[in-house]
Amino acid sequence: MSDSDGKKTLGLGGGRGGRPGNVKQSFSHGRTKNVVVETKRKRVVVPKPGTPKGSATAAPAGDPTRRPAGISDAEMERRMKALQAAKAREAEDAAKRKADEEARAADRQRRREEAEAKERAEKERVEALKAKAEEDERKKREAEIAARRAAEPAPAPAADDRKTSGRKEPAREAPRRQEEQRPSKGRGDDGGRRGGKLTLNQALSGGDGGRQRSMAAMKRKQERARQKAMGGSVEREKVVRDVQVPEAILVSELANRMAERVPDVVKSLMQMGMMVNQNQSIDQDTAELIVEEFGHKIVRVSDADVEQAIDQVEDKDEDLKDRAPVITIMGHVDHGKTSLLDAIRNARVVAGEAGGITQHIGAYQVEQDGKKLTFLDTPGHAAFTSMRARGAQVTDIVVLVVAADDAVMPQTIEAINHAKAAEVPMIVAINKIDLPAADPTKVRTDLLQHEVIVEQMSGEVQDVEVSAQSGQGLDTLLESIALQAEILELKANPDRAASGAVIEAQLDVGRGPVATVLVQNGTLKQGDIFVVGEQWGKVRALVNDQGDRVKEAGPSVPVEVLGLNGTPEAGDVLNVVKTEAEAREIADYRIQAAKDKRAAAGAATTLEQLMQKAKEDENVEELPILVKADVQGSAEAIVQAMEKIGNDEVRVRVLHSGVGAITETDIGLAEASGAPVMGFNVRANASARNTANQKGVEIRYYSVIYDLVDDVRDAASGLLSAEIREKFIGYAEIREVFKVSGVGKVAGCLVTEGVARRSAGVRLLRDNVVIHEGTLKTLKRFKDEVAEVQSGQECGMAFENYDDIRPADVIEIFEREEVERTLD
């Protein structure tokens, strides 16, 4: 059999148009090999299918001007016929391939049907054999029972015989008969033969130590034994369940959800090659195999589905009732926001704030014409931007306070942006209208630049001129708020599980974690179990804005909530759930999700990125600090302010921030990192003070955020390297170059501007290009060494370690000075 038998010649295009030939290949050691190759002819261009008749390739045979050069009519006709033949062959090949595919599909379908029929027949045969074996077993068992009954002697004649004989045989015969009636256990192989079969004596006397079993239990036991003896699995009626399986689940929990025995589940896992116990976790895919093996249906759920325990109630229109509007007071620092609210509440709030500025979010409720209004007083300082943003997110109406003598300021613009982002209506309160420098028209004009058009400027935003000191315009402001609230038609369902937003949170020494919550929906009651952010708890007490304890709080009511297990973040959402287990599960999931997020953020960096960051941070000085504050919002605001301090050379690093008093743990961390501890409205306890004195850790106390930020900025400025500035003091032009023994080349110069000093730095310029920078070796006036030479005088200069000087070069003389830098 030759090498080419049954093989086609290797080539392109299926061998069409090629010419075969032999090529002899030579290898090392005298080896050769003949290879059949194919050479291709020059490609002949044929017209494409669908080419219009007017084209060059499809030109009529009689038109030589529209035909490729050198092509005759006969050649053109031949080419057209070849093209039509090729098309016909392609159509035949396509039809043949389609027919072959249909034949193969029919064949596959036929074989599949035959296999299914064969499988059904085999299953029916096995079931028939099984039924026949059961019937034979039943008949055999009935025959044995009948034979055993016929073989037992009648008890009455035996008694008569014993009576007539007069011998004391019953005392010896009774134990023997009892021994014969007792089931044979361990004698010969009779126990194995009769194992699992119900006898009359077992049914009457009870086979389990005298414990009487029901007939149904005996039948079930007998059926299981029979199935086991036949080598089949014990069949039982299966209850198919929908088993919810999260991404990871304990083996015992999986068995519990399937209502199966834990050992059975462990056994199945071991058969799969997984040596686990009931307290170990398995993944979702493995759990799916187990669930399907036990005949149940799996319902895949993610860990995030635990949040579905929070009821998402769709409120019906008939359940909705009117609620009080939530009004947020916003504006620039010291424009009179708290004073305005103070005038409305008739209480002195400003006096209680350090430095006369509001540093916490206050939530208050007042009554106007029988209707309640809920006010949120947000801080106006720049460091509390995020707190103002949270205030805008829970509010219905924003009252923008602008001082008439100060007009629009940077934080006023921020408040406008927050209100626009929250998409809530705005009312402009032009405060301090009673001052001589008040100019409300300027305020309205400035607001136009920020797309806030008040009614007096033909806009839709209400504006009211008020004075917090004299009370002027307060009634008009409240009427405007009430009118805006009526337009909004604010409603909520009080008869449902409560939900709300955390306005502020703090760690109280006597009461533990306390959260100021604005209830947004439902009614929060004492004893409710809730989850808020990563914390959960049970409402131990509710305190309103007047300091009184209440039993419940409805929509738009601000209350302090006691009973949390930890301090939540300001801005977290509070939701009431049904059980403590649900609350704990949701909180644990959120904690784990936060950890995973932080870990993912840290793991996302590659080794190259870490090396690059380390290289960038090589020359960056860090000022580490620890921050402890009285409430969560203040701590967050301070951390954000610290992040803004610094530049490419110096930055502030907050090692730790928290809520509550300064403890020994904080002092230990500060000592290890060499950082000061900043306490904002908190103090260190006695043990922490003693430890700080021993370790030399600095503790600073602050009650106004201005002072804290300024001190940290000053400390960070001290880490900056001094700025080097150059001061040009003179220019000199080289007129002649001399060679001096022992010195080298000396330039004879004329000082054209300023002064030339011996101690200053110099640069050599040639055609206004710096070619050398250094210091002077000598500066002489005539033959004397001098310290400086004034403008218009001649002198001699020699450079240190540089001799390439020429006439007409210019020498630039400058001095360097250090300037202390500060962080802006």
PDB file of C-alpha atoms in Angstrom, residues 121-381:
ATOM      1  CA  ALA A 121     -39.101  -2.112  29.070  1.00  0.00           C
ATOM      2  CA  GLU A 122     -36.207  -2.866  31.443  1.00  0.00           C
ATOM      3  CA  LYS A 123     -37.865  -0.870  34.208  1.00  0.00           C
ATOM      4  CA  GLU A 124     -41.169  -2.707  33.688  1.00  0.00           C
ATOM      5  CA  ARG A 125     -39.351  -6.077  33.737  1.00  0.00           C
ATOM      6  CA  VAL A 126     -37.590  -5.225  37.014  1.00  0.00           C
ATOM      7  CA  GLU A 127     -40.870  -4.097  38.572  1.00  0.00           C
ATOM      8  CA  ALA A 128     -42.576  -7.310  37.427  1.00  0.00           C
ATOM      9  CA  LEU A 129     -39.780  -9.475  38.910  1.00  0.00           C
ATOM     10  CA  LYS A 130     -39.972  -7.462  42.087  1.00  0.00           C
ATOM     11  CA  ALA A 131     -43.747  -7.916  42.332  1.00  0.00           C
ATOM     12  CA  LYS A 132     -43.393 -11.652  41.646  1.00  0.00           C
ATOM     13  CA  ALA A 133     -40.731 -11.991  44.356  1.00  0.00           C
ATOM     14  CA  GLU A 134     -42.993 -10.184  46.824  1.00  0.00           C
ATOM     15  CA  GLU A 135     -45.903 -12.462  45.974  1.00  0.00           C
ATOM     16  CA  ASP A 136     -43.738 -15.607  46.356  1.00  0.00           C
ATOM     17  CA  GLU A 137     -42.422 -14.348  49.687  1.00  0.00           C
ATOM     18  CA  ARG A 138     -45.932 -13.643  50.930  1.00  0.00           C
ATOM     19  CA  LYS A 139     -47.198 -17.090  49.902  1.00  0.00           C
ATOM     20  CA  LYS A 140     -44.189 -18.766  51.509  1.00  0.00           C
ATOM     21  CA  ARG A 141     -44.701 -16.820  54.746  1.00  0.00           C
ATOM     22  CA  GLU A 142     -48.415 -17.780  54.851  1.00  0.00           C
ATOM     23  CA  ALA A 143     -47.554 -21.456  54.249  1.00  0.00           C
ATOM     24  CA  GLU A 144     -45.010 -21.422  57.110  1.00  0.00           C
ATOM     25  CA  ILE A 145     -47.488 -19.842  59.507  1.00  0.00           C
ATOM     26  CA  ALA A 146     -50.153 -22.420  58.574  1.00  0.00           C
ATOM     27  CA  ALA A 147     -47.703 -25.309  58.986  1.00  0.00           C
ATOM     28  CA  ARG A 148     -46.527 -23.967  62.384  1.00  0.00           C
ATOM     29  CA  ARG A 149     -50.105 -23.731  63.655  1.00  0.00           C
ATOM     30  CA  ALA A 150     -50.900 -27.279  62.473  1.00  0.00           C
ATOM     31  CA  ALA A 151     -47.766 -28.682  64.144  1.00  0.00           C
ATOM     32  CA  GLU A 152     -48.454 -27.194  67.622  1.00  0.00           C
ATOM     33  CA  PRO A 153     -50.140 -29.778  70.052  1.00  0.00           C
ATOM     34  CA  ALA A 154     -53.491 -29.008  71.653  1.00  0.00           C
ATOM     35  CA  PRO A 155     -52.979 -27.727  75.230  1.00  0.00           C
ATOM     36  CA  ALA A 156     -56.071 -29.427  76.802  1.00  0.00           C
ATOM     37  CA  PRO A 157     -55.080 -33.125  76.337  1.00  0.00           C
ATOM     38  CA  ALA A 158     -51.619 -32.430  77.714  1.00  0.00           C
ATOM     39  CA  ALA A 159     -53.186 -31.048  80.855  1.00  0.00           C
ATOM     40  CA  ASP A 160     -55.455 -34.072  81.232  1.00  0.00           C
ATOM     41  CA  ASP A 161     -52.526 -36.442  80.823  1.00  0.00           C
ATOM     42  CA  ARG A 162     -50.568 -34.632  83.528  1.00  0.00           C
ATOM     43  CA  LYS A 163     -53.540 -34.761  85.828  1.00  0.00           C
ATOM     44  CA  THR A 164     -54.130 -38.514  85.353  1.00  0.00           C
ATOM     45  CA  SER A 165     -50.488 -39.488  85.661  1.00  0.00           C
ATOM     46  CA  GLY A 166     -50.044 -37.833  89.041  1.00  0.00           C
ATOM     47  CA  ARG A 167     -46.298 -37.164  88.427  1.00  0.00           C
ATOM     48  CA  LYS A 168     -44.602 -33.784  89.143  1.00  0.00           C
ATOM     49  CA  GLU A 169     -43.665 -33.304  85.563  1.00  0.00           C
ATOM     50  CA  PRO A 170     -45.165 -29.803  84.955  1.00  0.00           C
ATOM     51  CA  ALA A 171     -42.461 -28.225  87.127  1.00  0.00           C
ATOM     52  CA  ARG A 172     -39.765 -29.621  84.844  1.00  0.00           C
ATOM     53  CA  GLU A 173     -41.670 -29.285  81.550  1.00  0.00           C
ATOM     54  CA  ALA A 174     -42.731 -25.615  81.953  1.00  0.00           C
ATOM     55  CA  PRO A 175     -39.214 -24.121  81.680  1.00  0.00           C
ATOM     56  CA  ARG A 176     -38.559 -26.333  78.692  1.00  0.00           C
ATOM     57  CA  ARG A 177     -41.713 -25.164  76.906  1.00  0.00           C
ATOM     58  CA  GLN A 178     -40.886 -21.545  77.704  1.00  0.00           C
ATOM     59  CA  GLU A 179     -37.413 -22.053  76.299  1.00  0.00           C
ATOM     60  CA  GLU A 180     -38.890 -23.572  73.128  1.00  0.00           C
ATOM     61  CA  GLN A 181     -41.385 -20.707  72.760  1.00  0.00           C
ATOM     62  CA  ARG A 182     -38.683 -18.061  73.295  1.00  0.00           C
ATOM     63  CA  PRO A 183     -37.256 -16.815  69.958  1.00  0.00           C
ATOM     64  CA  SER A 184     -34.075 -18.590  69.061  1.00  0.00           C
ATOM     65  CA  LYS A 185     -31.260 -16.080  69.462  1.00  0.00           C
ATOM     66  CA  GLY A 186     -27.800 -17.055  68.511  1.00  0.00           C
ATOM     67  CA  ARG A 187     -28.473 -20.782  68.135  1.00  0.00           C
ATOM     68  CA  GLY A 188     -27.175 -22.141  64.865  1.00  0.00           C
ATOM     69  CA  ASP A 189     -28.217 -20.150  61.847  1.00  0.00           C
ATOM     70  CA  ASP A 190     -31.934 -20.148  62.659  1.00  0.00           C
ATOM     71  CA  GLY A 191     -31.821 -16.536  63.860  1.00  0.00           C
ATOM     72  CA  GLY A 192     -30.423 -15.414  60.543  1.00  0.00           C
ATOM     73  CA  ARG A 193     -33.002 -17.367  58.620  1.00  0.00           C
ATOM     74  CA  ARG A 194     -35.929 -16.016  60.592  1.00  0.00           C
ATOM     75  CA  GLY A 195     -34.483 -12.538  61.160  1.00  0.00           C
ATOM     76  CA  GLY A 196     -36.850  -9.723  60.236  1.00  0.00           C
ATOM     77  CA  LYS A 197     -39.915 -12.007  60.178  1.00  0.00           C
ATOM     78  CA  LEU A 198     -42.835 -11.467  62.514  1.00  0.00           C
ATOM     79  CA  THR A 199     -43.826 -14.580  64.514  1.00  0.00           C
ATOM     80  CA  LEU A 200     -46.960 -15.098  66.556  1.00  0.00           C
ATOM     81  CA  ASN A 201     -45.014 -15.315  69.811  1.00  0.00           C
ATOM     82  CA  GLN A 202     -43.187 -12.019  69.033  1.00  0.00           C
ATOM     83  CA  ALA A 203     -46.484 -10.320  68.242  1.00  0.00           C
ATOM     84  CA  LEU A 204     -48.077 -11.562  71.486  1.00  0.00           C
ATOM     85  CA  SER A 205     -45.163 -11.127  73.887  1.00  0.00           C
ATOM     86  CA  GLY A 206     -43.450  -8.088  72.331  1.00  0.00           C
ATOM     87  CA  GLY A 207     -40.003  -8.371  70.803  1.00  0.00           C
ATOM     88  CA  ASP A 208     -38.341  -5.350  72.421  1.00  0.00           C
ATOM     89  CA  GLY A 209     -37.957  -6.169  76.059  1.00  0.00           C
ATOM     90  CA  GLY A 210     -41.681  -6.474  76.739  1.00  0.00           C
ATOM     91  CA  ARG A 211     -42.525  -3.106  75.121  1.00  0.00           C
ATOM     92  CA  GLN A 212     -45.698  -3.495  73.098  1.00  0.00           C
ATOM     93  CA  ARG A 213     -45.449  -2.114  69.572  1.00  0.00           C
ATOM     94  CA  SER A 214     -48.322  -1.176  67.324  1.00  0.00           C
ATOM     95  CA  MET A 215     -49.274  -3.370  64.420  1.00  0.00           C
ATOM     96  CA  ALA A 216     -48.466  -0.536  62.014  1.00  0.00           C
ATOM     97  CA  ALA A 217     -44.951  -0.255  63.479  1.00  0.00           C
ATOM     98  CA  MET A 218     -44.464  -4.003  63.143  1.00  0.00           C
ATOM     99  CA  LYS A 219     -45.566  -3.879  59.533  1.00  0.00           C
ATOM    100  CA  ARG A 220     -43.217  -0.987  58.770  1.00  0.00           C
ATOM    101  CA  LYS A 221     -40.335  -2.842  60.428  1.00  0.00           C
ATOM    102  CA  GLN A 222     -41.130  -6.011  58.525  1.00  0.00           C
ATOM    103  CA  GLU A 223     -41.308  -4.109  55.241  1.00  0.00           C
ATOM    104  CA  ARG A 224     -37.938  -2.442  55.872  1.00  0.00           C
ATOM    105  CA  ALA A 225     -36.350  -5.779  56.733  1.00  0.00           C
ATOM    106  CA  ARG A 226     -37.789  -7.368  53.602  1.00  0.00           C
ATOM    107  CA  GLN A 227     -36.480  -4.544  51.421  1.00  0.00           C
ATOM    108  CA  LYS A 228     -33.066  -4.790  53.068  1.00  0.00           C
ATOM    109  CA  ALA A 229     -32.963  -8.562  52.555  1.00  0.00           C
ATOM    110  CA  MET A 230     -33.743  -8.075  48.885  1.00  0.00           C
ATOM    111  CA  GLY A 231     -30.906  -5.589  48.560  1.00  0.00           C
ATOM    112  CA  GLY A 232     -33.148  -2.653  47.690  1.00  0.00           C
ATOM    113  CA  SER A 233     -33.409   0.726  49.360  1.00  0.00           C
ATOM    114  CA  VAL A 234     -36.072   1.245  51.982  1.00  0.00           C
ATOM    115  CA  GLU A 235     -38.794   3.117  50.218  1.00  0.00           C
ATOM    116  CA  ARG A 236     -40.883   5.594  52.091  1.00  0.00           C
ATOM    117  CA  GLU A 237     -43.274   8.290  51.123  1.00  0.00           C
ATOM    118  CA  LYS A 238     -41.182  11.367  50.466  1.00  0.00           C
ATOM    119  CA  VAL A 239     -42.176  14.918  51.352  1.00  0.00           C
ATOM    120  CA  VAL A 240     -40.527  17.115  48.745  1.00  0.00           C
ATOM    121  CA  ARG A 241     -39.471  20.432  50.255  1.00  0.00           C
ATOM    122  CA  ASP A 242     -38.132  23.694  48.835  1.00  0.00           C
ATOM    123  CA  VAL A 243     -34.847  24.096  50.678  1.00  0.00           C
ATOM    124  CA  GLN A 244     -33.384  27.583  50.858  1.00  0.00           C
ATOM    125  CA  VAL A 245     -29.587  27.353  50.682  1.00  0.00           C
ATOM    126  CA  PRO A 246     -27.357  30.410  51.116  1.00  0.00           C
ATOM    127  CA  GLU A 247     -23.829  30.735  49.757  1.00  0.00           C
ATOM    128  CA  ALA A 248     -22.460  28.831  52.774  1.00  0.00           C
ATOM    129  CA  ILE A 249     -24.423  26.682  55.211  1.00  0.00           C
ATOM    130  CA  LEU A 250     -23.699  24.412  58.163  1.00  0.00           C
ATOM    131  CA  VAL A 251     -24.280  20.689  57.624  1.00  0.00           C
ATOM    132  CA  SER A 252     -26.608  20.538  60.632  1.00  0.00           C
ATOM    133  CA  GLU A 253     -28.592  23.535  59.364  1.00  0.00           C
ATOM    134  CA  LEU A 254     -28.928  21.935  55.929  1.00  0.00           C
ATOM    135  CA  ALA A 255     -30.237  18.725  57.475  1.00  0.00           C
ATOM    136  CA  ASN A 256     -32.675  20.732  59.579  1.00  0.00           C
ATOM    137  CA  ARG A 257     -34.031  22.579  56.534  1.00  0.00           C
ATOM    138  CA  MET A 258     -34.487  19.278  54.657  1.00  0.00           C
ATOM    139  CA  ALA A 259     -36.023  17.603  57.755  1.00  0.00           C
ATOM    140  CA  GLU A 260     -33.469  14.791  57.404  1.00  0.00           C
ATOM    141  CA  ARG A 261     -31.255  13.118  59.963  1.00  0.00           C
ATOM    142  CA  VAL A 262     -27.867  14.747  60.398  1.00  0.00           C
ATOM    143  CA  PRO A 263     -25.965  11.409  60.242  1.00  0.00           C
ATOM    144  CA  ASP A 264     -27.596  10.648  56.894  1.00  0.00           C
ATOM    145  CA  VAL A 265     -26.430  13.972  55.490  1.00  0.00           C
ATOM    146  CA  VAL A 266     -22.917  13.469  56.873  1.00  0.00           C
ATOM    147  CA  LYS A 267     -22.848   9.969  55.381  1.00  0.00           C
ATOM    148  CA  SER A 268     -23.835  11.296  51.952  1.00  0.00           C
ATOM    149  CA  LEU A 269     -21.086  13.887  52.130  1.00  0.00           C
ATOM    150  CA  MET A 270     -18.539  11.228  53.089  1.00  0.00           C
ATOM    151  CA  GLN A 271     -19.615   9.118  50.143  1.00  0.00           C
ATOM    152  CA  MET A 272     -18.866  12.155  47.981  1.00  0.00           C
ATOM    153  CA  GLY A 273     -15.371  12.277  49.456  1.00  0.00           C
ATOM    154  CA  MET A 274     -15.934  15.131  51.895  1.00  0.00           C
ATOM    155  CA  MET A 275     -14.942  14.266  55.458  1.00  0.00           C
ATOM    156  CA  VAL A 276     -16.965  16.856  57.368  1.00  0.00           C
ATOM    157  CA  ASN A 277     -18.940  16.923  60.572  1.00  0.00           C
ATOM    158  CA  GLN A 278     -22.213  18.596  61.396  1.00  0.00           C
ATOM    159  CA  ASN A 279     -20.584  21.823  62.596  1.00  0.00           C
ATOM    160  CA  GLN A 280     -18.662  22.514  59.390  1.00  0.00           C
ATOM    161  CA  SER A 281     -19.825  24.645  56.483  1.00  0.00           C
ATOM    162  CA  ILE A 282     -20.265  23.550  52.896  1.00  0.00           C
ATOM    163  CA  ASP A 283     -20.669  25.707  49.807  1.00  0.00           C
ATOM    164  CA  GLN A 284     -23.834  26.193  47.801  1.00  0.00           C
ATOM    165  CA  ASP A 285     -22.902  23.820  44.966  1.00  0.00           C
ATOM    166  CA  THR A 286     -22.165  20.941  47.334  1.00  0.00           C
ATOM    167  CA  ALA A 287     -25.381  21.627  49.213  1.00  0.00           C
ATOM    168  CA  GLU A 288     -27.279  21.479  45.923  1.00  0.00           C
ATOM    169  CA  LEU A 289     -25.959  17.953  45.256  1.00  0.00           C
ATOM    170  CA  ILE A 290     -27.040  16.821  48.729  1.00  0.00           C
ATOM    171  CA  VAL A 291     -30.488  18.411  48.425  1.00  0.00           C
ATOM    172  CA  GLU A 292     -31.085  16.743  45.049  1.00  0.00           C
ATOM    173  CA  GLU A 293     -29.829  13.398  46.356  1.00  0.00           C
ATOM    174  CA  PHE A 294     -32.413  13.501  49.131  1.00  0.00           C
ATOM    175  CA  GLY A 295     -35.148  14.302  46.616  1.00  0.00           C
ATOM    176  CA  HIS A 296     -35.774  17.937  47.545  1.00  0.00           C
ATOM    177  CA  LYS A 297     -35.678  21.123  45.493  1.00  0.00           C
ATOM    178  CA  ILE A 298     -33.039  23.747  46.110  1.00  0.00           C
ATOM    179  CA  VAL A 299     -33.790  27.451  46.275  1.00  0.00           C
ATOM    180  CA  ARG A 300     -30.550  29.369  45.943  1.00  0.00           C
ATOM    181  CA  VAL A 301     -30.419  32.530  48.029  1.00  0.00           C
ATOM    182  CA  SER A 302     -27.585  34.937  48.664  1.00  0.00           C
ATOM    183  CA  ASP A 303     -26.471  36.230  52.033  1.00  0.00           C
ATOM    184  CA  ALA A 304     -27.997  39.560  51.123  1.00  0.00           C
ATOM    185  CA  ASP A 305     -31.429  37.928  51.181  1.00  0.00           C
ATOM    186  CA  VAL A 306     -31.394  38.115  54.970  1.00  0.00           C
ATOM    187  CA  GLU A 307     -32.348  41.741  54.477  1.00  0.00           C
ATOM    188  CA  GLN A 308     -35.652  40.529  53.069  1.00  0.00           C
ATOM    189  CA  ALA A 309     -36.710  40.067  56.668  1.00  0.00           C
ATOM    190  CA  ILE A 310     -37.212  43.829  56.695  1.00  0.00           C
ATOM    191  CA  ASP A 311     -40.812  44.237  55.624  1.00  0.00           C
ATOM    192  CA  GLN A 312     -41.250  46.186  52.433  1.00  0.00           C
ATOM    193  CA  VAL A 313     -44.853  47.194  52.964  1.00  0.00           C
ATOM    194  CA  GLU A 314     -46.761  48.814  50.152  1.00  0.00           C
ATOM    195  CA  ASP A 315     -49.029  51.268  51.931  1.00  0.00           C
ATOM    196  CA  LYS A 316     -52.611  51.523  50.761  1.00  0.00           C
ATOM    197  CA  ASP A 317     -54.135  54.930  50.139  1.00  0.00           C
ATOM    198  CA  GLU A 318     -56.778  54.418  52.816  1.00  0.00           C
ATOM    199  CA  ASP A 319     -54.062  53.684  55.424  1.00  0.00           C
ATOM    200  CA  LEU A 320     -52.157  56.930  54.822  1.00  0.00           C
ATOM    201  CA  LYS A 321     -52.685  59.800  57.242  1.00  0.00           C
ATOM    202  CA  ASP A 322     -51.376  63.345  57.353  1.00  0.00           C
ATOM    203  CA  ARG A 323     -48.004  63.806  59.012  1.00  0.00           C
ATOM    204  CA  ALA A 324     -46.004  66.786  60.169  1.00  0.00           C
ATOM    205  CA  PRO A 325     -43.526  68.273  57.687  1.00  0.00           C
ATOM    206  CA  VAL A 326     -39.795  68.008  58.411  1.00  0.00           C
ATOM    207  CA  ILE A 327     -38.138  71.392  57.968  1.00  0.00           C
ATOM    208  CA  THR A 328     -34.355  71.742  57.818  1.00  0.00           C
ATOM    209  CA  ILE A 329     -32.707  75.040  58.697  1.00  0.00           C
ATOM    210  CA  MET A 330     -29.642  75.575  56.489  1.00  0.00           C
ATOM    211  CA  GLY A 331     -27.261  78.407  55.776  1.00  0.00           C
ATOM    212  CA  HIS A 332     -23.816  79.911  56.362  1.00  0.00           C
ATOM    213  CA  VAL A 333     -22.152  79.918  59.759  1.00  0.00           C
ATOM    214  CA  ASP A 334     -23.267  82.762  62.029  1.00  0.00           C
ATOM    215  CA  HIS A 335     -26.148  83.773  59.776  1.00  0.00           C
ATOM    216  CA  GLY A 336     -28.605  83.132  62.607  1.00  0.00           C
ATOM    217  CA  LYS A 337     -30.047  79.678  61.898  1.00  0.00           C
ATOM    218  CA  THR A 338     -30.170  78.495  65.499  1.00  0.00           C
ATOM    219  CA  SER A 339     -31.241  81.934  66.719  1.00  0.00           C
ATOM    220  CA  LEU A 340     -34.145  81.826  64.291  1.00  0.00           C
ATOM    221  CA  LEU A 341     -35.181  78.379  65.501  1.00  0.00           C
ATOM    222  CA  ASP A 342     -34.634  79.594  69.056  1.00  0.00           C
ATOM    223  CA  ALA A 343     -37.103  82.407  68.458  1.00  0.00           C
ATOM    224  CA  ILE A 344     -39.610  79.918  67.049  1.00  0.00           C
ATOM    225  CA  ARG A 345     -39.221  77.521  69.970  1.00  0.00           C
ATOM    226  CA  ASN A 346     -38.936  80.286  72.598  1.00  0.00           C
ATOM    227  CA  ALA A 347     -35.937  78.487  74.066  1.00  0.00           C
ATOM    228  CA  ARG A 348     -32.289  79.288  74.362  1.00  0.00           C
ATOM    229  CA  VAL A 349     -30.392  76.736  72.317  1.00  0.00           C
ATOM    230  CA  VAL A 350     -27.404  78.808  71.205  1.00  0.00           C
ATOM    231  CA  ALA A 351     -26.280  79.369  74.770  1.00  0.00           C
ATOM    232  CA  GLY A 352     -25.683  75.646  75.146  1.00  0.00           C
ATOM    233  CA  GLU A 353     -23.347  75.362  72.149  1.00  0.00           C
ATOM    234  CA  ALA A 354     -19.624  76.011  72.536  1.00  0.00           C
ATOM    235  CA  GLY A 355     -18.482  79.139  70.789  1.00  0.00           C
ATOM    236  CA  GLY A 356     -22.072  80.072  69.919  1.00  0.00           C
ATOM    237  CA  ILE A 357     -22.166  77.718  66.914  1.00  0.00           C
ATOM    238  CA  THR A 358     -24.211  74.573  66.432  1.00  0.00           C
ATOM    239  CA  GLN A 359     -22.003  71.494  66.283  1.00  0.00           C
ATOM    240  CA  HIS A 360     -24.703  68.807  66.478  1.00  0.00           C
ATOM    241  CA  ILE A 361     -27.856  68.229  64.519  1.00  0.00           C
ATOM    242  CA  GLY A 362     -30.766  69.192  66.733  1.00  0.00           C
ATOM    243  CA  ALA A 363     -34.265  67.860  66.084  1.00  0.00           C
ATOM    244  CA  TYR A 364     -37.177  69.727  67.595  1.00  0.00           C
ATOM    245  CA  GLN A 365     -40.945  69.757  67.220  1.00  0.00           C
ATOM    246  CA  VAL A 366     -43.102  72.855  67.615  1.00  0.00           C
ATOM    247  CA  GLU A 367     -46.834  73.479  67.263  1.00  0.00           C
ATOM    248  CA  GLN A 368     -48.307  76.173  65.053  1.00  0.00           C
ATOM    249  CA  ASP A 369     -52.062  76.738  64.811  1.00  0.00           C
ATOM    250  CA  GLY A 370     -52.763  73.215  66.040  1.00  0.00           C
ATOM    251  CA  LYS A 371     -50.349  71.642  63.534  1.00  0.00           C
ATOM    252  CA  LYS A 372     -46.968  70.249  64.452  1.00  0.00           C
ATOM    253  CA  LEU A 373     -43.784  71.150  62.624  1.00  0.00           C
ATOM    254  CA  THR A 374     -40.529  69.195  62.958  1.00  0.00           C
ATOM    255  CA  PHE A 375     -37.343  71.249  62.647  1.00  0.00           C
ATOM    256  CA  LEU A 376     -33.804  70.015  62.043  1.00  0.00           C
ATOM    257  CA  ASP A 377     -31.080  72.515  62.908  1.00  0.00           C
ATOM    258  CA  THR A 378     -27.952  71.610  60.934  1.00  0.00           C
ATOM    259  CA  PRO A 379     -24.524  73.080  61.674  1.00  0.00           C
ATOM    260  CA  GLY A 380     -23.264  75.761  59.356  1.00  0.00           C
ATOM    261  CA  HIS A 381     -19.512  75.275  59.748  1.00  0.00           C
TER     262      HIS A 381
END
